[in-house]
PDB file of C-alpha atoms in Angstrom:
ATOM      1  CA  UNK A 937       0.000   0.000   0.000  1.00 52.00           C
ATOM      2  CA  UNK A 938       2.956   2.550   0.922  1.00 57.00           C
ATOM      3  CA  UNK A 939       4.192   1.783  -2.880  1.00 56.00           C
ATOM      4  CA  UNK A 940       0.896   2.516  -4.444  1.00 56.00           C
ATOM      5  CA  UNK A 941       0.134   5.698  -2.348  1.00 52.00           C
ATOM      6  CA  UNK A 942       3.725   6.568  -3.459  1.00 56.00           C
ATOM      7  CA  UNK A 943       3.600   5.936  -6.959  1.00 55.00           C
ATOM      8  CA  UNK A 944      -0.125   8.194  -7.000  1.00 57.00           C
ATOM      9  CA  UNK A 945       2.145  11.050  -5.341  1.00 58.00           C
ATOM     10  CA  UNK A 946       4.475  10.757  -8.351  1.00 58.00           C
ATOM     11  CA  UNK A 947       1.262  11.178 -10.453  1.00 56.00           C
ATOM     12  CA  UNK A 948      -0.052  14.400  -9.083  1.00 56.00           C
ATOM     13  CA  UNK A 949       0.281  17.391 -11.090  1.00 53.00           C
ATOM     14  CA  UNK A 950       2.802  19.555  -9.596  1.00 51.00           C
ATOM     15  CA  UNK A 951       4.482  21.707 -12.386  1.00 41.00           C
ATOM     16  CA  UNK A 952       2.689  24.814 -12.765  1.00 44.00           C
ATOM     17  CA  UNK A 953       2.651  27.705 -10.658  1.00 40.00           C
ATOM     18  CA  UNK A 954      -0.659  27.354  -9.134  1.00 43.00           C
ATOM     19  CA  UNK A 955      -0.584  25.489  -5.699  1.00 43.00           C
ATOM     20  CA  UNK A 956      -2.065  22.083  -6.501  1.00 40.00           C
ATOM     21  CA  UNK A 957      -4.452  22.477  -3.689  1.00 41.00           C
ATOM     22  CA  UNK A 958      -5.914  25.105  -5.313  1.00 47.00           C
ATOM     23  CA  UNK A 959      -7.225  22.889  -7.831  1.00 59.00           C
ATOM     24  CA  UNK A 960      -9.724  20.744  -6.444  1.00 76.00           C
ATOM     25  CA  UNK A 961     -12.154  18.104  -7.754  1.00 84.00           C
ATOM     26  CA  UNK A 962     -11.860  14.780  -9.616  1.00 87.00           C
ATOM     27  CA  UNK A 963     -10.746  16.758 -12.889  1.00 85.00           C
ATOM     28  CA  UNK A 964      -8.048  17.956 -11.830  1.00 83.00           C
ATOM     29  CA  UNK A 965      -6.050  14.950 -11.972  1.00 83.00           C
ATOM     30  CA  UNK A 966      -4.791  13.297 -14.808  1.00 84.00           C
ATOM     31  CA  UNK A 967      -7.233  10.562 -15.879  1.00 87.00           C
ATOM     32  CA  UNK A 968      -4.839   7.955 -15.629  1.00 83.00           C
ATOM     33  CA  UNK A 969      -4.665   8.456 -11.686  1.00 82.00           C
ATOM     34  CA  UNK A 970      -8.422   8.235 -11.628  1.00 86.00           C
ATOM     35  CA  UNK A 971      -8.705   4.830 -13.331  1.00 87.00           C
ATOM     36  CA  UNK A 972      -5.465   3.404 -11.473  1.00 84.00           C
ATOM     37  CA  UNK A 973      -7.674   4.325  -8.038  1.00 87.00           C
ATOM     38  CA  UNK A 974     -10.982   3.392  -9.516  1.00 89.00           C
ATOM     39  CA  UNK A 975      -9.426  -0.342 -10.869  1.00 87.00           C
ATOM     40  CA  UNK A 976      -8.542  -0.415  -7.511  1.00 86.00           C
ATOM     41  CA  UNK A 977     -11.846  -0.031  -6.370  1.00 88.00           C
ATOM     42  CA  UNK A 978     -13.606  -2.266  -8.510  1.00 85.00           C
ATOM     43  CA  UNK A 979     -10.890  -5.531  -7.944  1.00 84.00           C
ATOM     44  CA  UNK A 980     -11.717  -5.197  -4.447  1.00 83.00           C
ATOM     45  CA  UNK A 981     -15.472  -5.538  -5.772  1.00 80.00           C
ATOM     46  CA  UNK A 982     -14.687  -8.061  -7.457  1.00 77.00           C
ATOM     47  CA  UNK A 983     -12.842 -10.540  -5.002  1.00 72.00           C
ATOM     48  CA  UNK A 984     -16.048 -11.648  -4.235  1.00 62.00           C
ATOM     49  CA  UNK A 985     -18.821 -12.648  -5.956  1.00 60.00           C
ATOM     50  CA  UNK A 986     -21.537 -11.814  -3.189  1.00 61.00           C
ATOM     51  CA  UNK A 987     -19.800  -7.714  -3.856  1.00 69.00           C
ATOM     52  CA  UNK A 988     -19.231  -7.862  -7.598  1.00 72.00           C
ATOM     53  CA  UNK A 989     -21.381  -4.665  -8.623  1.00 84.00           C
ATOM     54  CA  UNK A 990     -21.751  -3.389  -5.195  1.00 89.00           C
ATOM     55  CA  UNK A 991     -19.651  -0.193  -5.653  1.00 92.00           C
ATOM     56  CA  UNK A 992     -21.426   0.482  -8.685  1.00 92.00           C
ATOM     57  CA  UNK A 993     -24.790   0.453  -7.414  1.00 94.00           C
ATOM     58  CA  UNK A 994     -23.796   2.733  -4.294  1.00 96.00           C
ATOM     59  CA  UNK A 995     -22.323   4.894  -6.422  1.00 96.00           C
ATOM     60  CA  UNK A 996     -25.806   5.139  -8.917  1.00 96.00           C
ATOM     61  CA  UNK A 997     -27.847   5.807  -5.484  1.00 97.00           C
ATOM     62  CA  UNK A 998     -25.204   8.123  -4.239  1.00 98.00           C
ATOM     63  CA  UNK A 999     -25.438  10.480  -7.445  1.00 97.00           C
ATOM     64  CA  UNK A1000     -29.301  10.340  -7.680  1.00 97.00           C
ATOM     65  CA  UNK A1001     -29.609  11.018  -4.052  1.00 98.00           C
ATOM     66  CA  UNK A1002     -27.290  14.089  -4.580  1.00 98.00           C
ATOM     67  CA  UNK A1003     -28.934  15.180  -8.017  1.00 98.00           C
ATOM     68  CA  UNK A1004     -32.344  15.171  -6.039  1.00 98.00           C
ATOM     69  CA  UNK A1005     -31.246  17.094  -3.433  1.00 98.00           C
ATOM     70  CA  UNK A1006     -29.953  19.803  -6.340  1.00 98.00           C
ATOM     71  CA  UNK A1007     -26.480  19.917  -6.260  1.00 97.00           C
ATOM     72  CA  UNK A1008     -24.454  20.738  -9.455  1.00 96.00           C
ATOM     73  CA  UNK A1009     -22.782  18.363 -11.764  1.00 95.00           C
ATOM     74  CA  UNK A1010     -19.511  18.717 -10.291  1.00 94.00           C
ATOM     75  CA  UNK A1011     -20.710  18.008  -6.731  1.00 96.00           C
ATOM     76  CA  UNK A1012     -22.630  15.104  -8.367  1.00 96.00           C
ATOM     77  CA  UNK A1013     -19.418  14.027  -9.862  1.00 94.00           C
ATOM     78  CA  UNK A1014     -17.938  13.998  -6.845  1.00 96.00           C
ATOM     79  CA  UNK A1015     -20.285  12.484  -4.834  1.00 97.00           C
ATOM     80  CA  UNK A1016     -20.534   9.216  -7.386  1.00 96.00           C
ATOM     81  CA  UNK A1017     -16.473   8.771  -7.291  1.00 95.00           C
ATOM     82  CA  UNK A1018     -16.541   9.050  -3.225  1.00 96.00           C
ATOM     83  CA  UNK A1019     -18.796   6.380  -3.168  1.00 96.00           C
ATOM     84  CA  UNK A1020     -17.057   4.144  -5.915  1.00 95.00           C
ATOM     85  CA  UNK A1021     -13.670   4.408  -3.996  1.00 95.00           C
ATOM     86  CA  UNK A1022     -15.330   4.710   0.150  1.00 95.00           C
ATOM     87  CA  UNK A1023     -14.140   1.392   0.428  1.00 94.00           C
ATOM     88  CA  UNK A1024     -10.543   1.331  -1.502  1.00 94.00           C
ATOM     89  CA  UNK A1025      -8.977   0.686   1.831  1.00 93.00           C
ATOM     90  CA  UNK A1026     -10.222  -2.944   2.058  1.00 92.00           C
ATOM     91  CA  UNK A1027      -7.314  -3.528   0.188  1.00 90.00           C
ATOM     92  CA  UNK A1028      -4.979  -3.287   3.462  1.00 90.00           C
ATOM     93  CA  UNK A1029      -7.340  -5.699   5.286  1.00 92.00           C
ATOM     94  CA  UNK A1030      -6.542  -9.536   5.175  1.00 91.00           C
ATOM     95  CA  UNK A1031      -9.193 -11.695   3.245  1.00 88.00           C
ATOM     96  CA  UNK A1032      -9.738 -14.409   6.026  1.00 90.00           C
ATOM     97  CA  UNK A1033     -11.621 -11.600   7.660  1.00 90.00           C
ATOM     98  CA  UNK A1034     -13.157  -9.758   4.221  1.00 86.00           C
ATOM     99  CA  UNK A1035     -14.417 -13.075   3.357  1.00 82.00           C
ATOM    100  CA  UNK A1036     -15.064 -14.725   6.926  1.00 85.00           C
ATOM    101  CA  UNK A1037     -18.058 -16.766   6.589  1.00 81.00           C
ATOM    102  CA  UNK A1038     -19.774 -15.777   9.588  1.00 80.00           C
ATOM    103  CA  UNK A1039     -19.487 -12.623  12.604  1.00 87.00           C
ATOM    104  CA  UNK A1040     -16.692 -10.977  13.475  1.00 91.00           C
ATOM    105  CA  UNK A1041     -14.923 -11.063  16.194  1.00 95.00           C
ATOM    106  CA  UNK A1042     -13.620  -8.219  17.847  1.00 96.00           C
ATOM    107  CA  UNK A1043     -10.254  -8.344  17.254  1.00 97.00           C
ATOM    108  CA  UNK A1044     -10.793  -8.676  13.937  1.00 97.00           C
ATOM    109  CA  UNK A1045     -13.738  -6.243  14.020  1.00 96.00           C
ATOM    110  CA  UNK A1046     -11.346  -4.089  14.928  1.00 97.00           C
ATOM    111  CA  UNK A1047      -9.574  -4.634  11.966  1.00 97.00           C
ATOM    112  CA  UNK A1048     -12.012  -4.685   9.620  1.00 95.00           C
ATOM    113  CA  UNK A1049     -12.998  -0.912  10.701  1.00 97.00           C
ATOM    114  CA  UNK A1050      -9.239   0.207  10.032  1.00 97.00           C
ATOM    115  CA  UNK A1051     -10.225   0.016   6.131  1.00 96.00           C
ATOM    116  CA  UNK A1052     -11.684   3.536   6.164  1.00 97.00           C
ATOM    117  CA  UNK A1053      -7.849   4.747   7.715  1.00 97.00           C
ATOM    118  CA  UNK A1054      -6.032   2.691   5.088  1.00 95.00           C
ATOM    119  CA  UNK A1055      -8.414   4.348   2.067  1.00 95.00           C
ATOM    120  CA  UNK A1056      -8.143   8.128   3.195  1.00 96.00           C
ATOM    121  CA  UNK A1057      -4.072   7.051   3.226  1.00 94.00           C
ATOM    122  CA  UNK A1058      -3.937   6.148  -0.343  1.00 92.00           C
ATOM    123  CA  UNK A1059      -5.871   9.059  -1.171  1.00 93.00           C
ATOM    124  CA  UNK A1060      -3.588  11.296   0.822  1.00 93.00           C
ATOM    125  CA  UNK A1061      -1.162  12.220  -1.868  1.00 89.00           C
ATOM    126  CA  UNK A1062      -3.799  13.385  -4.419  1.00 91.00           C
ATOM    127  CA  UNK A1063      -4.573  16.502  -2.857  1.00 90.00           C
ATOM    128  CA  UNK A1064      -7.459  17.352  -5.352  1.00 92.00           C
ATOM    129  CA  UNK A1065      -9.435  14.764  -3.935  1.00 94.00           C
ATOM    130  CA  UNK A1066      -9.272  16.259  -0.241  1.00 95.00           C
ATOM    131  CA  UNK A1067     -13.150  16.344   0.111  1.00 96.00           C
ATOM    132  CA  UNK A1068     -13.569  12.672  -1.673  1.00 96.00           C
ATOM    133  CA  UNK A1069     -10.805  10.849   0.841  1.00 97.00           C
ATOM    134  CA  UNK A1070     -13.071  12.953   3.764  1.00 98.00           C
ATOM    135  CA  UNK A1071     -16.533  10.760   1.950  1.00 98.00           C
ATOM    136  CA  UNK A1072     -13.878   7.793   2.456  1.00 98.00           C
ATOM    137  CA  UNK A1073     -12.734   8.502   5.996  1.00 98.00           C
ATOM    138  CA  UNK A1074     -16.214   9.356   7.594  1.00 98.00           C
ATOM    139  CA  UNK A1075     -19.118   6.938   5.462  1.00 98.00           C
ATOM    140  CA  UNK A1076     -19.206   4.662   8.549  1.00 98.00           C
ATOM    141  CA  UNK A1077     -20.193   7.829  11.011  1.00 98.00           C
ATOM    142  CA  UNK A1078     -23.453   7.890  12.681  1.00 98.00           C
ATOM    143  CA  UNK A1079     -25.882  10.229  12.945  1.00 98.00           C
ATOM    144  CA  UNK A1080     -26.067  10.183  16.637  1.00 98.00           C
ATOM    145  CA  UNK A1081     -22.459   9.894  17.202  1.00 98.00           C
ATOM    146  CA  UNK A1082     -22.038   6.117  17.286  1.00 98.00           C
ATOM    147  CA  UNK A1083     -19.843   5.705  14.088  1.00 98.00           C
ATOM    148  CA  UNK A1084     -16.321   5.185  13.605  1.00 98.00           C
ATOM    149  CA  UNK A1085     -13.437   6.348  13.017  1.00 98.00           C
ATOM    150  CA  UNK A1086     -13.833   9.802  14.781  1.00 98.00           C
ATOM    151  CA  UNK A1087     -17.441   9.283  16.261  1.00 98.00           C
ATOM    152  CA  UNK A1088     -18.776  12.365  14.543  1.00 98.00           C
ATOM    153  CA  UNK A1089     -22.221  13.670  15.063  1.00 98.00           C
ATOM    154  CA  UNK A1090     -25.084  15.015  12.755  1.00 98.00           C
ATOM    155  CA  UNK A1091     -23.643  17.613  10.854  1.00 97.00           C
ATOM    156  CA  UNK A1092     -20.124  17.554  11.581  1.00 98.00           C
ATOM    157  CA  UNK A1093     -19.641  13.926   9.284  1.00 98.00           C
ATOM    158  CA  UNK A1094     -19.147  15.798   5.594  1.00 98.00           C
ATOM    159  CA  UNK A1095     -22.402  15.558   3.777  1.00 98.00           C
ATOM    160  CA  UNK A1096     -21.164  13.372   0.829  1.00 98.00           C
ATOM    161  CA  UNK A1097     -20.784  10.779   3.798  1.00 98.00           C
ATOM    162  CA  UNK A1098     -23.877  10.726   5.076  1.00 98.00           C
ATOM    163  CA  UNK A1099     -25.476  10.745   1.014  1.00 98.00           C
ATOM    164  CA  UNK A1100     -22.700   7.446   0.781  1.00 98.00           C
ATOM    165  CA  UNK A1101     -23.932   5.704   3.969  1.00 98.00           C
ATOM    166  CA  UNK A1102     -27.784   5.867   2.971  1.00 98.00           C
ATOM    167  CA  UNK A1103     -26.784   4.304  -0.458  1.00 98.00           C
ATOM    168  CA  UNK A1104     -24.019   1.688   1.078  1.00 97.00           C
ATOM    169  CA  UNK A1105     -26.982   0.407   3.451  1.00 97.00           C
ATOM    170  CA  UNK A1106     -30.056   0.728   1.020  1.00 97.00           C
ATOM    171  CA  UNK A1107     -27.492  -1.460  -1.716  1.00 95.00           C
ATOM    172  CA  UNK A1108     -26.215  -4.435   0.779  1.00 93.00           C
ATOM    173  CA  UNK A1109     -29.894  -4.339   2.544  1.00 96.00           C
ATOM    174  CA  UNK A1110     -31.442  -5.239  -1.281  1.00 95.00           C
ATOM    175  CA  UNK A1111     -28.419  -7.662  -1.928  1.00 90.00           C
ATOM    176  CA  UNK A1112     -27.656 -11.534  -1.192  1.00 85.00           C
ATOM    177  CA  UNK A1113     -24.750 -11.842   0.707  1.00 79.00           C
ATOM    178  CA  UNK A1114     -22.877 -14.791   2.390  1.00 72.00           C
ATOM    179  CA  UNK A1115     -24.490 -13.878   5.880  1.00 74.00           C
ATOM    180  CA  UNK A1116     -28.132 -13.007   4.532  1.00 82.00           C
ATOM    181  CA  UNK A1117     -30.369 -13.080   1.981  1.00 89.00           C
ATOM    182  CA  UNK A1118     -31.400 -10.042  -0.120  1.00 92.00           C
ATOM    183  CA  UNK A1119     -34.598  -8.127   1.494  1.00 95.00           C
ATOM    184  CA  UNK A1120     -36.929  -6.259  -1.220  1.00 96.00           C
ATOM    185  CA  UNK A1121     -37.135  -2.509  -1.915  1.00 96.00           C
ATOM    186  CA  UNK A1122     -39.791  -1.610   0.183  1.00 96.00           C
ATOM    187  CA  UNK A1123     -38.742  -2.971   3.510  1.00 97.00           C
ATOM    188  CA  UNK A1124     -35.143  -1.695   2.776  1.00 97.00           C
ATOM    189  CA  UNK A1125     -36.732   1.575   2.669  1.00 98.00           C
ATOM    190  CA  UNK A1126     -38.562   1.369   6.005  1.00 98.00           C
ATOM    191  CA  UNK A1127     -35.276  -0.044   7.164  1.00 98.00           C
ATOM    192  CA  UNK A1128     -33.954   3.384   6.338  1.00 98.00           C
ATOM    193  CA  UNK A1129     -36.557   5.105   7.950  1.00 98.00           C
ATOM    194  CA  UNK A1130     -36.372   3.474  10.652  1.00 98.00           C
ATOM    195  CA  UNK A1131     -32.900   4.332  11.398  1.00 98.00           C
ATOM    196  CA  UNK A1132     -33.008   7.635  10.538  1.00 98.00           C
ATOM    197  CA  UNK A1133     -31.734  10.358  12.690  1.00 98.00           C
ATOM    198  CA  UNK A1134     -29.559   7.439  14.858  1.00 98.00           C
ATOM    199  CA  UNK A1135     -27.301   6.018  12.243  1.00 98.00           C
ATOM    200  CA  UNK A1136     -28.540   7.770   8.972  1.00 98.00           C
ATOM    201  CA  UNK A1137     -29.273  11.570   8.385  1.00 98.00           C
ATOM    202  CA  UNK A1138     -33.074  11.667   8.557  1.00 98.00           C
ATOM    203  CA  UNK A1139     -33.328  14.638   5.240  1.00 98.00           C
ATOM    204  CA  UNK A1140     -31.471  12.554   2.877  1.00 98.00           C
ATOM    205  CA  UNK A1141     -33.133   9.519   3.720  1.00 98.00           C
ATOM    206  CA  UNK A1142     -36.265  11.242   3.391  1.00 98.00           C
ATOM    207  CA  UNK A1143     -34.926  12.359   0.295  1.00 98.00           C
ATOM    208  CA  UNK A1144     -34.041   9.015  -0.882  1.00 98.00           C
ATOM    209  CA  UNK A1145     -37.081   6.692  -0.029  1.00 98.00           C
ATOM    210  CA  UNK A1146     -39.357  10.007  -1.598  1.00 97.00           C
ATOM    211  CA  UNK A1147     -36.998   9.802  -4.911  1.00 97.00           C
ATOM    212  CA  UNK A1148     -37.185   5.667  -4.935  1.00 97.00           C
ATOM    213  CA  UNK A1149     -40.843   5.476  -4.318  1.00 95.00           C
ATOM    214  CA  UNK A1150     -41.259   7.535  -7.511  1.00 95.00           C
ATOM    215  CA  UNK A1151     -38.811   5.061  -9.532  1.00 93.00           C
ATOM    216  CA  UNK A1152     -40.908   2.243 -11.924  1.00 91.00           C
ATOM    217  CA  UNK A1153     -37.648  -0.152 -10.463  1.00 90.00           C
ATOM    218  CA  UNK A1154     -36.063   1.114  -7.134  1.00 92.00           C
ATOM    219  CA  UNK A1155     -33.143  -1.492  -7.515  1.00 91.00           C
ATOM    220  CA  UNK A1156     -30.454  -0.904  -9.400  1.00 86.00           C
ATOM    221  CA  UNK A1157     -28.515  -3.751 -12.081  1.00 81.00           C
ATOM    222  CA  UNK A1158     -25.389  -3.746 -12.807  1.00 70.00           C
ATOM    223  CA  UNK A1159     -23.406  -6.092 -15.145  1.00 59.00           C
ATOM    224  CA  UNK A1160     -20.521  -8.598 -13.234  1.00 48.00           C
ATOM    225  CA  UNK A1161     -17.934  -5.745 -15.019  1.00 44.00           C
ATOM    226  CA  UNK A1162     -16.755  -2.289 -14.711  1.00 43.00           C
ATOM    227  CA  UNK A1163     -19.215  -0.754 -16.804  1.00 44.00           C
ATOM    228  CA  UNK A1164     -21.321   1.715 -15.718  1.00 42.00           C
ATOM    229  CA  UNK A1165     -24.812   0.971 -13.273  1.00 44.00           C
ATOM    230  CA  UNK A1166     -27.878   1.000 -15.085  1.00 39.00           C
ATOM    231  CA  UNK A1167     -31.458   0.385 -13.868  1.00 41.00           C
ATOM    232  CA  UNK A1168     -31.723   4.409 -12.769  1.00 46.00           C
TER     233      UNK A1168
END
């Protein structure tokens, strides 16, 4: 990981007399960076069949939730790349406990919750990306202060985080996995509601069941590949 988060420091654009930092945003890195990170993101996806798809679909609810609550296209942008890459750090955590068939200890439960540490460090170097690696450090807040890493509260946890966790849950509530079986659109959506205001932000989820509610088919499908999501 220290040689990849190196070799993306080599990457960044440092040449011209602007500061980098004052350049900020997904476009203003080369797009070779952004597909190295994004690759990244999907083999992690992709290790598992149960998760092929996954960041794909969080990143389709992500943007619409974000395009219904009006933001521009670059926020939009942002918002669907911070949820494609919110869990890049898995790549720093051992696969006997990704793929564990069965609950976590809490030693390695511990462990597992590092991955949001490890994926804000590989973003580190690409300083453009400062409010995407903050989507990657906080999407496991809670509302009410519960969350990890920094135990955040309400409005303090950077809004594309709270947009990412109300699309990470809605996705792995409506898909199989190797602990559960998938639950249908509707009672994923009261599931939402019913956490609202304790672990989820209680406007975008009212955003988000209002916009799904509307939708002809409130689950999105995504091809086993990188392509992009379809189905919204």
């Amino acid at each position: 990981m220290r040689q990849f988060t190196e070799s993306l420091a080599a990457t960044e654009p440092n040449s011209s007399k602007q500061p980098v930092a004052a350049a900020q945003g997904p476009q203003a890195l080369p797009q070779a960076v952004l597909d190295t990170v994004t690759s990244l993101a999907f083999a992690i996806d992709a290790k598992d069949h149960y998760t092929q798809g996954h960041s794909q679909k969080v990143s389709a609810y992500a943007a619409l939730i974000a395009e219904a609550m009006g933001m521009n296209d670059s926020e939009v942008d942002e918002i669907r790349l911070g949820a494609v890459l919110r869990d890049i750090g898995k790549v720093g955590i051992p696969e006997s406990i990704l793929n564990k068939n069965g609950p976590l200890n809490p030693e390695e439960w511990e462990t597992m919750k590092s991955h949001v540490k490890f994926g804000a460090k590989i973003l580190d170097p690409l300083t453009p990306l400062a409010r995407i690696r903050d989507m990657v450090l906080h999407h496991h807040e809670f509302f009410d202060g519960s969350g990890y890493p920094e135990a955040l509260t309400g409005e303090n946890i950077p809004l594309g985080a709270r947009i990412i966790a109300v699309a990470d849950a809605y996705d792995t509530i409506t898909s199989d996995r190797t602990y559960k079986k998938a639950r249908n659109a509707k009672d994923a959506l009261a599931e939402l509601e019913r956490c609202a205001n304790a672990q989820f932000d209680g406007a975008i989820v009212e955003v988000f069941v209002r916009t799904l509610r509307a939708l002809p088919n409130p689950i999105v499908e995504v091809a086993a590949t990188t392509g992009p999501a379809r189905g919204i």
